[in-house]
mmCIF file of C-alpha atoms and ligand atoms in Angstrom:
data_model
loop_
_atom_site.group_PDB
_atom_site.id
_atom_site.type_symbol
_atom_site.label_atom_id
_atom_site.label_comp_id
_atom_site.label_asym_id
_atom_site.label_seq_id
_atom_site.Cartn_x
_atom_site.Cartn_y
_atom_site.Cartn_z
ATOM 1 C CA UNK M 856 13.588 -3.809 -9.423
ATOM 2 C CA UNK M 857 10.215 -2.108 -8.260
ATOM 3 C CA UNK M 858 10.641 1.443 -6.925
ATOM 4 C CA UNK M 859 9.869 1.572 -3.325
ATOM 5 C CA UNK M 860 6.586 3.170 -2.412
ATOM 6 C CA UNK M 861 7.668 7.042 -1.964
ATOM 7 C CA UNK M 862 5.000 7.443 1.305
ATOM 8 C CA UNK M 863 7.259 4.415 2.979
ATOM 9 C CA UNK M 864 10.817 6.261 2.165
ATOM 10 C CA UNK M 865 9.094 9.411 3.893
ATOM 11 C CA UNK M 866 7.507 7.491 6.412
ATOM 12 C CA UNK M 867 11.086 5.878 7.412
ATOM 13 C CA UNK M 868 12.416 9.159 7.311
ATOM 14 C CA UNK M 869 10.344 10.935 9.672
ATOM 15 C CA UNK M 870 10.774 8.035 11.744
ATOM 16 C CA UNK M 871 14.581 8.289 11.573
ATOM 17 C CA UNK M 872 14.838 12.355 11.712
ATOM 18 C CA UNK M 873 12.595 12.112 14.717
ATOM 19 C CA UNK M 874 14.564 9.701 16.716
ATOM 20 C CA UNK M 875 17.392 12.222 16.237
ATOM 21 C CA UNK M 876 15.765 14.911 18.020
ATOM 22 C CA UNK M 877 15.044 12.236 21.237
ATOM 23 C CA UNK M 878 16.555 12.271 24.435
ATOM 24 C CA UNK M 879 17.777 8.526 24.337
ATOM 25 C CA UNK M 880 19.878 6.890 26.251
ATOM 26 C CA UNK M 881 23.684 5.057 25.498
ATOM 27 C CA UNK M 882 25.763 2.248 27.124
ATOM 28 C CA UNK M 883 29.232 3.259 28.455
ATOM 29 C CA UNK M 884 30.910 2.461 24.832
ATOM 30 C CA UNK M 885 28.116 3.496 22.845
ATOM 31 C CA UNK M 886 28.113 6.243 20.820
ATOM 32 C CA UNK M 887 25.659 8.835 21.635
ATOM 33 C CA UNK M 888 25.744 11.559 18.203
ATOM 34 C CA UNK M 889 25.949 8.166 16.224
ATOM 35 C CA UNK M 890 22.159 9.016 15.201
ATOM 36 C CA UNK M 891 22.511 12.448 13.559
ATOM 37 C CA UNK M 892 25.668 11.948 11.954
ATOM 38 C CA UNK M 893 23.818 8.797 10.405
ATOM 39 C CA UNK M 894 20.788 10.946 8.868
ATOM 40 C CA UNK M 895 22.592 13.651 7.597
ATOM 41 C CA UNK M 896 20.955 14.545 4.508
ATOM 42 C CA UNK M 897 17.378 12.763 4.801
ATOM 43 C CA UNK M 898 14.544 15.107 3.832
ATOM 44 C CA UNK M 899 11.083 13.150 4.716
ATOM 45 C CA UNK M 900 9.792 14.554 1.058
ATOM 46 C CA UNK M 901 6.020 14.332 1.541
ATOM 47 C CA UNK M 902 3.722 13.987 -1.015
ATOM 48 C CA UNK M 903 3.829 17.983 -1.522
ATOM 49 C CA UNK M 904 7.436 17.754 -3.016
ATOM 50 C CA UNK M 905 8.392 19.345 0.576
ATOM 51 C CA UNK M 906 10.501 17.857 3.649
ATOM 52 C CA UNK M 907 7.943 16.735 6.265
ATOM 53 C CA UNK M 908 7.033 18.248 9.620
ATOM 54 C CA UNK M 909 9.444 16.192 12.056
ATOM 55 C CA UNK M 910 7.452 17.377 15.025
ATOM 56 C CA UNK M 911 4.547 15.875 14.510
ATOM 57 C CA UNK M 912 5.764 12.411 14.782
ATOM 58 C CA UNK M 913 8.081 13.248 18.379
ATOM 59 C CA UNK M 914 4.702 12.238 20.468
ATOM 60 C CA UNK M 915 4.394 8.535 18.674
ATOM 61 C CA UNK M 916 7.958 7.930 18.795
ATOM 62 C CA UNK M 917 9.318 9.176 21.794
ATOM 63 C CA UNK M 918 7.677 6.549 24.078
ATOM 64 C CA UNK M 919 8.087 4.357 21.431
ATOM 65 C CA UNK M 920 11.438 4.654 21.105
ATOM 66 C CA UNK M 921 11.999 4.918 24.571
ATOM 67 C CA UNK M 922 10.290 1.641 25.357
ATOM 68 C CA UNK M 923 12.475 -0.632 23.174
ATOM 69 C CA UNK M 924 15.502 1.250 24.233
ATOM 70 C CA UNK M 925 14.860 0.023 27.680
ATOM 71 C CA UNK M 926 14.160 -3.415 26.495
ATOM 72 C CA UNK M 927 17.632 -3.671 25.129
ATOM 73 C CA UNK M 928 19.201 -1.945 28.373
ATOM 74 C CA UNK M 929 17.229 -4.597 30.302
ATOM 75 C CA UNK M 930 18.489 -7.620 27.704
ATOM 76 C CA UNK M 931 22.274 -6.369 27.585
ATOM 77 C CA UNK M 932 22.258 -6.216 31.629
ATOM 78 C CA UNK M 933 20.655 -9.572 31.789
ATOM 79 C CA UNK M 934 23.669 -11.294 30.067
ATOM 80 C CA UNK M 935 21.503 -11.421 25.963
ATOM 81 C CA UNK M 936 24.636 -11.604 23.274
ATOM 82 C CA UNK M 937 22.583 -10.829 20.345
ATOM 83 C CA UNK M 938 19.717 -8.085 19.509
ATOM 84 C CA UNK M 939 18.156 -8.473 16.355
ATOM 85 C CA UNK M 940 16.407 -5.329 15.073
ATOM 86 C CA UNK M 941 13.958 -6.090 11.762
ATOM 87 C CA UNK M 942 13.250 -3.435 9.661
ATOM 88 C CA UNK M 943 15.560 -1.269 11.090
ATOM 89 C CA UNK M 944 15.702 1.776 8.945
ATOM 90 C CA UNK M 945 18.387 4.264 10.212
ATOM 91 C CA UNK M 946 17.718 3.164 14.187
ATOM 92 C CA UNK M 947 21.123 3.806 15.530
ATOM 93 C CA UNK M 948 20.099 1.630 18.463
ATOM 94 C CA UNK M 949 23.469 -0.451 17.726
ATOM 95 C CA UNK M 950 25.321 1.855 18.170
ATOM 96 C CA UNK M 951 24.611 4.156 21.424
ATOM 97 C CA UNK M 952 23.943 0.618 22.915
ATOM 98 C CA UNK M 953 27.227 -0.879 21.985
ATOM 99 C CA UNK M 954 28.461 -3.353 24.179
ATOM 100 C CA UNK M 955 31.281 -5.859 24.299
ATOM 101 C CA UNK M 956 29.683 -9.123 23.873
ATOM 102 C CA UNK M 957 26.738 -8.237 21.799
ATOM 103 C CA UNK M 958 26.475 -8.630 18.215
ATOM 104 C CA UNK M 959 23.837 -6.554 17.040
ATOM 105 C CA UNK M 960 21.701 -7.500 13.626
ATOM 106 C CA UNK M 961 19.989 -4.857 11.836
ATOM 107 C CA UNK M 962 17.820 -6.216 8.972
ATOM 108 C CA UNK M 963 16.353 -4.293 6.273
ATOM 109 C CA UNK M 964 15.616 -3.934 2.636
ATOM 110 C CA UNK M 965 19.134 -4.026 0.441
ATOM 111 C CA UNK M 966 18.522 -0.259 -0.554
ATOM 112 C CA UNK M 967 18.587 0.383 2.762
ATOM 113 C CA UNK M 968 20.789 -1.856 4.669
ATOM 114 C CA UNK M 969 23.403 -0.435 1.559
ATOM 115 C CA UNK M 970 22.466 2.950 2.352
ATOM 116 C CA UNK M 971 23.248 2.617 5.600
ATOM 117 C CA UNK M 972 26.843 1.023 5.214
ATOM 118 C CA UNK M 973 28.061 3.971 3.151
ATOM 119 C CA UNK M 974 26.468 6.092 5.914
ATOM 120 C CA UNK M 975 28.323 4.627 8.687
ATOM 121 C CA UNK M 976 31.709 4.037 6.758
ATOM 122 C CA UNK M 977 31.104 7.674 6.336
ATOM 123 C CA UNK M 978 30.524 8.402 10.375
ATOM 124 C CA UNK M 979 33.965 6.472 10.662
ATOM 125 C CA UNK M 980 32.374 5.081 13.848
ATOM 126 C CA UNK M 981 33.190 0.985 14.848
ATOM 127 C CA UNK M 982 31.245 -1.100 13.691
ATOM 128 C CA UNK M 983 32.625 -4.214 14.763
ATOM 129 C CA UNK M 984 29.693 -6.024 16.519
ATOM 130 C CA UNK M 985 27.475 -4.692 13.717
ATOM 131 C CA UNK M 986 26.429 -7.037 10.719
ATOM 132 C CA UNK M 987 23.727 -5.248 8.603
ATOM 133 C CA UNK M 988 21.758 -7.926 6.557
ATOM 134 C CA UNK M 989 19.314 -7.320 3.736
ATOM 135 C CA UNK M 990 15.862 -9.138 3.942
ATOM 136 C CA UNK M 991 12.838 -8.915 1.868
ATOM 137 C CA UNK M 992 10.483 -10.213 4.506
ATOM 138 C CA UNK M 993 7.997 -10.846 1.499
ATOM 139 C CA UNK M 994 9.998 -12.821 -0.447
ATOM 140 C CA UNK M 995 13.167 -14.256 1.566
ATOM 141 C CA UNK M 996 12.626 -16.773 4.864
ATOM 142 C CA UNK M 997 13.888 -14.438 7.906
ATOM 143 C CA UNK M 998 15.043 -18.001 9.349
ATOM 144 C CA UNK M 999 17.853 -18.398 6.953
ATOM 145 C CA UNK M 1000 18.755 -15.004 6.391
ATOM 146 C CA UNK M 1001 19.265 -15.073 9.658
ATOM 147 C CA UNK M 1002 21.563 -18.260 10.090
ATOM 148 C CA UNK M 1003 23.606 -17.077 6.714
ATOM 149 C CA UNK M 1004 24.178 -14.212 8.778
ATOM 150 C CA UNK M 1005 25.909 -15.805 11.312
ATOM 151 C CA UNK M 1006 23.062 -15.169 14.131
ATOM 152 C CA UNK M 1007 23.431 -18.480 16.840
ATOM 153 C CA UNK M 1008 19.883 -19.748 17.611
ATOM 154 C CA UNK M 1009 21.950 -21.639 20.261
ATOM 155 C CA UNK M 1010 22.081 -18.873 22.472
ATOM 156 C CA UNK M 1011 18.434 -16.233 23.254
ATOM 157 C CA UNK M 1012 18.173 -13.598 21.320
ATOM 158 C CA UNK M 1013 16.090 -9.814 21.748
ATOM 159 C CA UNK M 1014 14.180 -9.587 18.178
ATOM 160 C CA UNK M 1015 12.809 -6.383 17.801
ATOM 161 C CA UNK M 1016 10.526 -5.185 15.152
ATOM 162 C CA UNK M 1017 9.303 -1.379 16.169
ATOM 163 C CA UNK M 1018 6.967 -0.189 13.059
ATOM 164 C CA UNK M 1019 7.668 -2.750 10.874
ATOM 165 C CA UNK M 1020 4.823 -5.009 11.132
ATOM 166 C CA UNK M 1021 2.222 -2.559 9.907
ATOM 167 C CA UNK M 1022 4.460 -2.040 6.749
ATOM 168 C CA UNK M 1023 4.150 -6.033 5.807
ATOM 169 C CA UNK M 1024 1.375 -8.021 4.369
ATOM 170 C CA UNK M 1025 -0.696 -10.243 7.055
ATOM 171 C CA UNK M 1026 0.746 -13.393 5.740
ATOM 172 C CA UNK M 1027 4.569 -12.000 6.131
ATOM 173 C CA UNK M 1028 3.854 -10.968 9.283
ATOM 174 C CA UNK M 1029 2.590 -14.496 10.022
ATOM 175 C CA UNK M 1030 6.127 -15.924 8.024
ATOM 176 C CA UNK M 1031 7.853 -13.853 10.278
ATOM 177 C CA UNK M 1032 6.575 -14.791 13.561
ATOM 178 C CA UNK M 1033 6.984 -18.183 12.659
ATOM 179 C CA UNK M 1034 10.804 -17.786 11.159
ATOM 180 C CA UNK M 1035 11.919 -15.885 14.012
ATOM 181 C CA UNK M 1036 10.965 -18.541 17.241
ATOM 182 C CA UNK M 1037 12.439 -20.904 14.629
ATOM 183 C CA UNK M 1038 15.741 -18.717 15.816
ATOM 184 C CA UNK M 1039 14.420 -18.305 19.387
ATOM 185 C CA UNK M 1040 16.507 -20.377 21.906
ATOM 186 C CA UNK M 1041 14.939 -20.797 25.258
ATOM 187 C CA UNK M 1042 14.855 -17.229 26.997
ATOM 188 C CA UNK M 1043 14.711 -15.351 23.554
ATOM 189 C CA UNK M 1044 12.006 -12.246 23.537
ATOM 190 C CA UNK M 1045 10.182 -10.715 20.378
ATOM 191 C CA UNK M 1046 9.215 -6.688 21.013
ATOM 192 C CA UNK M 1047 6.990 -5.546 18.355
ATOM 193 C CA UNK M 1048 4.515 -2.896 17.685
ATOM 194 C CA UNK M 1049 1.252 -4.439 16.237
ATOM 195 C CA UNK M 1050 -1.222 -1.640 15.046
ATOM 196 C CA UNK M 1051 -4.666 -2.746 16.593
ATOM 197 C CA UNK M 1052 -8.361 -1.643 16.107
ATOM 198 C CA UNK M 1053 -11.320 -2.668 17.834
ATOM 199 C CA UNK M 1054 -12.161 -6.087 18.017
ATOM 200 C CA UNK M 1055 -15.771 -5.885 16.187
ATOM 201 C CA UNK M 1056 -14.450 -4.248 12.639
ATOM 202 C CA UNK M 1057 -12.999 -5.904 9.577
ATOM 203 C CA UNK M 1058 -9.281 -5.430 9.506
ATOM 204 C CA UNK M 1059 -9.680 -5.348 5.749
ATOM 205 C CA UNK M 1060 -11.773 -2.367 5.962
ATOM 206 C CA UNK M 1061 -9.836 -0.667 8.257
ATOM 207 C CA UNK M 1062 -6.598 -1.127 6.639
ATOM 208 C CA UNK M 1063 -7.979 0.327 3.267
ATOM 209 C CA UNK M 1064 -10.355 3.124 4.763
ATOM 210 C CA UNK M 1065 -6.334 4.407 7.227
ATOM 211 C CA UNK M 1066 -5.613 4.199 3.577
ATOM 212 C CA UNK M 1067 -7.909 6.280 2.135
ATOM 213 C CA UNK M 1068 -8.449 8.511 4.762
ATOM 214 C CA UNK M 1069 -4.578 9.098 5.471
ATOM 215 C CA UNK M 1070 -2.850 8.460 1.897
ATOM 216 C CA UNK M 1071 -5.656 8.898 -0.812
ATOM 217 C CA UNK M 1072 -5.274 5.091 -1.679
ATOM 218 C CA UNK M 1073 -1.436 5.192 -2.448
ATOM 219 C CA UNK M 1074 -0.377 4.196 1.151
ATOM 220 C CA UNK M 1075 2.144 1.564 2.264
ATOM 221 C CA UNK M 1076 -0.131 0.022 4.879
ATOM 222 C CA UNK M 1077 -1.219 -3.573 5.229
ATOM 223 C CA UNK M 1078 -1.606 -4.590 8.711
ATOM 224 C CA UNK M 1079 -4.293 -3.427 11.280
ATOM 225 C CA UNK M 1080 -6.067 -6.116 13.287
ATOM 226 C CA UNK M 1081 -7.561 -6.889 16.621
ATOM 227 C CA UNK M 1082 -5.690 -7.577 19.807
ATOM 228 C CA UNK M 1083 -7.169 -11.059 19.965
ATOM 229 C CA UNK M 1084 -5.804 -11.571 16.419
ATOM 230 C CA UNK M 1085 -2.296 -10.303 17.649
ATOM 231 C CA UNK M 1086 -2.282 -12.525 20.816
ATOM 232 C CA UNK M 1087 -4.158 -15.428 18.651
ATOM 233 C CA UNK M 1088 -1.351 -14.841 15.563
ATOM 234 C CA UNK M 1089 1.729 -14.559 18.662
ATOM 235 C CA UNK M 1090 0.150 -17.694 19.967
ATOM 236 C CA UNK M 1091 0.233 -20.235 16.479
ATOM 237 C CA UNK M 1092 3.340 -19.113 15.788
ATOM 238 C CA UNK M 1093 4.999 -20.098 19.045
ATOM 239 C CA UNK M 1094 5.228 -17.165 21.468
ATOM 240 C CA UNK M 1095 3.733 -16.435 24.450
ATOM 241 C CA UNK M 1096 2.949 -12.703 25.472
ATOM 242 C CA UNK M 1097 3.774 -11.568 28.417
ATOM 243 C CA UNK M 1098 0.988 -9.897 30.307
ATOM 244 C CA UNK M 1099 -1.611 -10.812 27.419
ATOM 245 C CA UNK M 1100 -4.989 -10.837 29.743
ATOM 246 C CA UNK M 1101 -4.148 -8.159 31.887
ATOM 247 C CA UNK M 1102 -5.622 -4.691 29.805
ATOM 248 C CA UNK M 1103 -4.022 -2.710 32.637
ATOM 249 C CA UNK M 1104 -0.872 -3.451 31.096
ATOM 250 C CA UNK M 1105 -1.235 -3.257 28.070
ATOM 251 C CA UNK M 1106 1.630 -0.395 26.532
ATOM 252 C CA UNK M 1107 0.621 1.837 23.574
ATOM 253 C CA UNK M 1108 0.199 5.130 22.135
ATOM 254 C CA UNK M 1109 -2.417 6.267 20.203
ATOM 255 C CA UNK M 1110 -1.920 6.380 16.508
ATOM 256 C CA UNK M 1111 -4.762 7.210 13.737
ATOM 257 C CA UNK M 1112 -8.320 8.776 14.425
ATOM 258 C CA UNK M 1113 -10.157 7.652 12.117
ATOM 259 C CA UNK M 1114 -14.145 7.456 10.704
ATOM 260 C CA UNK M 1115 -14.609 3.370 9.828
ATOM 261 C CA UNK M 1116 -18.529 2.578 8.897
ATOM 262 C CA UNK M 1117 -19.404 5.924 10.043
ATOM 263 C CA UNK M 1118 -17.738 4.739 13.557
ATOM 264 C CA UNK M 1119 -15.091 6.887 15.050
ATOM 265 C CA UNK M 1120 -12.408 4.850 16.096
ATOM 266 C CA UNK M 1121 -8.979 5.045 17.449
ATOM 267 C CA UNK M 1122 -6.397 2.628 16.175
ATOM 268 C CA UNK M 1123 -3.855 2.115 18.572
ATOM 269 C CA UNK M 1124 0.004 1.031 18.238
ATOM 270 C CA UNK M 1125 0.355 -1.398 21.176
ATOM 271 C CA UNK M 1126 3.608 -2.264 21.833
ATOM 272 C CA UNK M 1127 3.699 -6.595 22.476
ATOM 273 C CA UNK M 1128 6.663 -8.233 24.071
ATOM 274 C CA UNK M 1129 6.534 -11.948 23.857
ATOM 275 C CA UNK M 1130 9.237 -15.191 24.999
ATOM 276 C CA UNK M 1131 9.576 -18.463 23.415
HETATM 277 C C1 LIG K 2056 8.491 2.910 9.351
HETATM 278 S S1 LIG K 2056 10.069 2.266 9.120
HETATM 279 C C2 LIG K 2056 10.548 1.971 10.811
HETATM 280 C C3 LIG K 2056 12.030 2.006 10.986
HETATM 281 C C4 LIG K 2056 12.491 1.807 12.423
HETATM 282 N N1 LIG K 2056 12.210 0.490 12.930
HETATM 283 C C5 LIG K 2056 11.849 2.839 13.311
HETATM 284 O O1 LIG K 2056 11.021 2.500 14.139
HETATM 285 O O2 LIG K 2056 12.225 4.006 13.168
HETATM 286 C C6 LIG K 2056 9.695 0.617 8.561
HETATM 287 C C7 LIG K 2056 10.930 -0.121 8.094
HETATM 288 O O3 LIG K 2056 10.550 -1.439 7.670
HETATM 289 C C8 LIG K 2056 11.236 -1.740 6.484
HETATM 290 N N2 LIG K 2056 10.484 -2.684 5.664
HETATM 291 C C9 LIG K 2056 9.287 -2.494 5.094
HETATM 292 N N3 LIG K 2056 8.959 -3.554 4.334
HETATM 293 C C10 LIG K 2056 9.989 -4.441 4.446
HETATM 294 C C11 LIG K 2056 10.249 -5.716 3.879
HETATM 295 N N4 LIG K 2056 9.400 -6.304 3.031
HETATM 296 N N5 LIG K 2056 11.392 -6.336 4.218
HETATM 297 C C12 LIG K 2056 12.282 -5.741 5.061
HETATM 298 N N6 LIG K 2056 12.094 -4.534 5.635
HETATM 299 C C13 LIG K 2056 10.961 -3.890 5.313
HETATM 300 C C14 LIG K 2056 11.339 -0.414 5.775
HETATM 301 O O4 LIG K 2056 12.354 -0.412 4.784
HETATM 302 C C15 LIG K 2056 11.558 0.568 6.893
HETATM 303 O O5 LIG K 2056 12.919 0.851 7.124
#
């Protein structure tokens, strides 16, 4: 087995630490401390050998966080009996959203997704409408992972996949579009972040200059590209964004500064929700 890039384990630490320090919200059986009991222990080592600084990362993931929160919220009250969350990490969405009726799906690597099981046998907290399913979205077909799991395309489904995208070669991110409305019954949503730069630069050379700039060359980074290759990408594979020509709406934080062909340039995460 390869050894996971180190920058990605710190990367989905920070991400995980930081949600732990949020104000989020829970449903009425949901368990609201499930999050820090589930981290206990997780450093964020940076590249230093030290634990990272948590605080930096609060401004990109509280509205982050906040805005697929709400998109669950919305799906649960709208009558949704499964949420699918791809590349999960240590989210703990399942379980301060708990709800009876909804199976929840987190899908991650296996050292993760096993990680995670001895974490939350550990928590002692129910995990009954839980199933945790390991996925290599560059080598395994989300579709059937999906239906081994026992997910019912039958019935609509909330996919999320918050900062995984950017993590995943273009053409897996392509596979996955295209697995998941495979799954996607009528009334189904997708909520993903897709890291975008401006339209007239070469997503190769931004990808490897974020690299560069951010990770001296060693980075787990693969996909940066322009919202017209989002919406054009959402579009071939099936889904259809909601509010894609309106630039008023568009949701997003801003993520790297960075110098491309002597260009400053901001490279934004925009948050797309899409139906099938
Ligand atoms: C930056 S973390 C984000 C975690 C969580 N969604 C969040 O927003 O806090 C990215 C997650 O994607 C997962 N991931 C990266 N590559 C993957 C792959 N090929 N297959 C499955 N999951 C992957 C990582 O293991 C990691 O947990």
């Amino acid at each position: 087995m390869t050894r996971e890039n180190p920058l990605l384990t710190m990367i989905r630490e920070v991400c995980a630490l930081g949600r732990a320090e949020l104000e989020r919200p829970s449903t009425a059986e949901g368990d609201p401390d499930a999050g820090r009991a589930l981290v206990q222990g997780l450093r964020a080592i940076g590249p230093d050998g030290e634990p990272s600084d948590i605080s930096l990362s609060l401004a990109l993931l509280a509205p982050r966080a906040a805005y697929f929160d709400q998109l669950v919220l919305h799906a649960i009250a709208a009558g949704v009996t499964q949420v699918v969350n791809l590349g999960a990490g240590y989210d703990d969405r399942a379980l301060r959203l708990r709800h009876s009726g909804v199976r929840f799906f987190d899908l991650d690597l296996p050292g993760i997704v096993a990680d995670k099981a001895r974490r939350l046998q550990a928590t002692g907290t129910d995990t009954g409408h839980l199933t945790l399913v390991a996925v290599d979205l560059h080598t395994d077909d989300v579709a059937e992972v999906l239906a081994r799991a026992g997910h019912d395309a039958h019935w609509p489904t909330l996919f999320l996949a918050e900062h995984l995208a950017l993590f995943l070669q273009p053409g897996d991110v392509a596979s996955l579009l295209a697995g998941l409305f495979d799954r996607a019954a009528a009334g189904s949503t997708l909520a993903m972040t897709a890291e975008v730069h401006p339209a007239d630069l070469d997503s190769d050379l931004v990808v490897s200059t974020v690299d560069d700039v951010m990770f001296g060359g060693a980075g787990p980074l693969h996909t940066i590209q322009s919202r017209d290759a989002w919406l054009a990408l959402f579009a071939k594979t099936g889904w259809r964004v909601d509010n894609a020509d309106d630039a008023d709406e568009v949701a997003a934080v801003d993520h790297f500064h960075v110098t491309v062909a002597d260009r400053p340039i901001q490279i934004q995460t925009q948050f797309l929700t899409a139906t099938a």
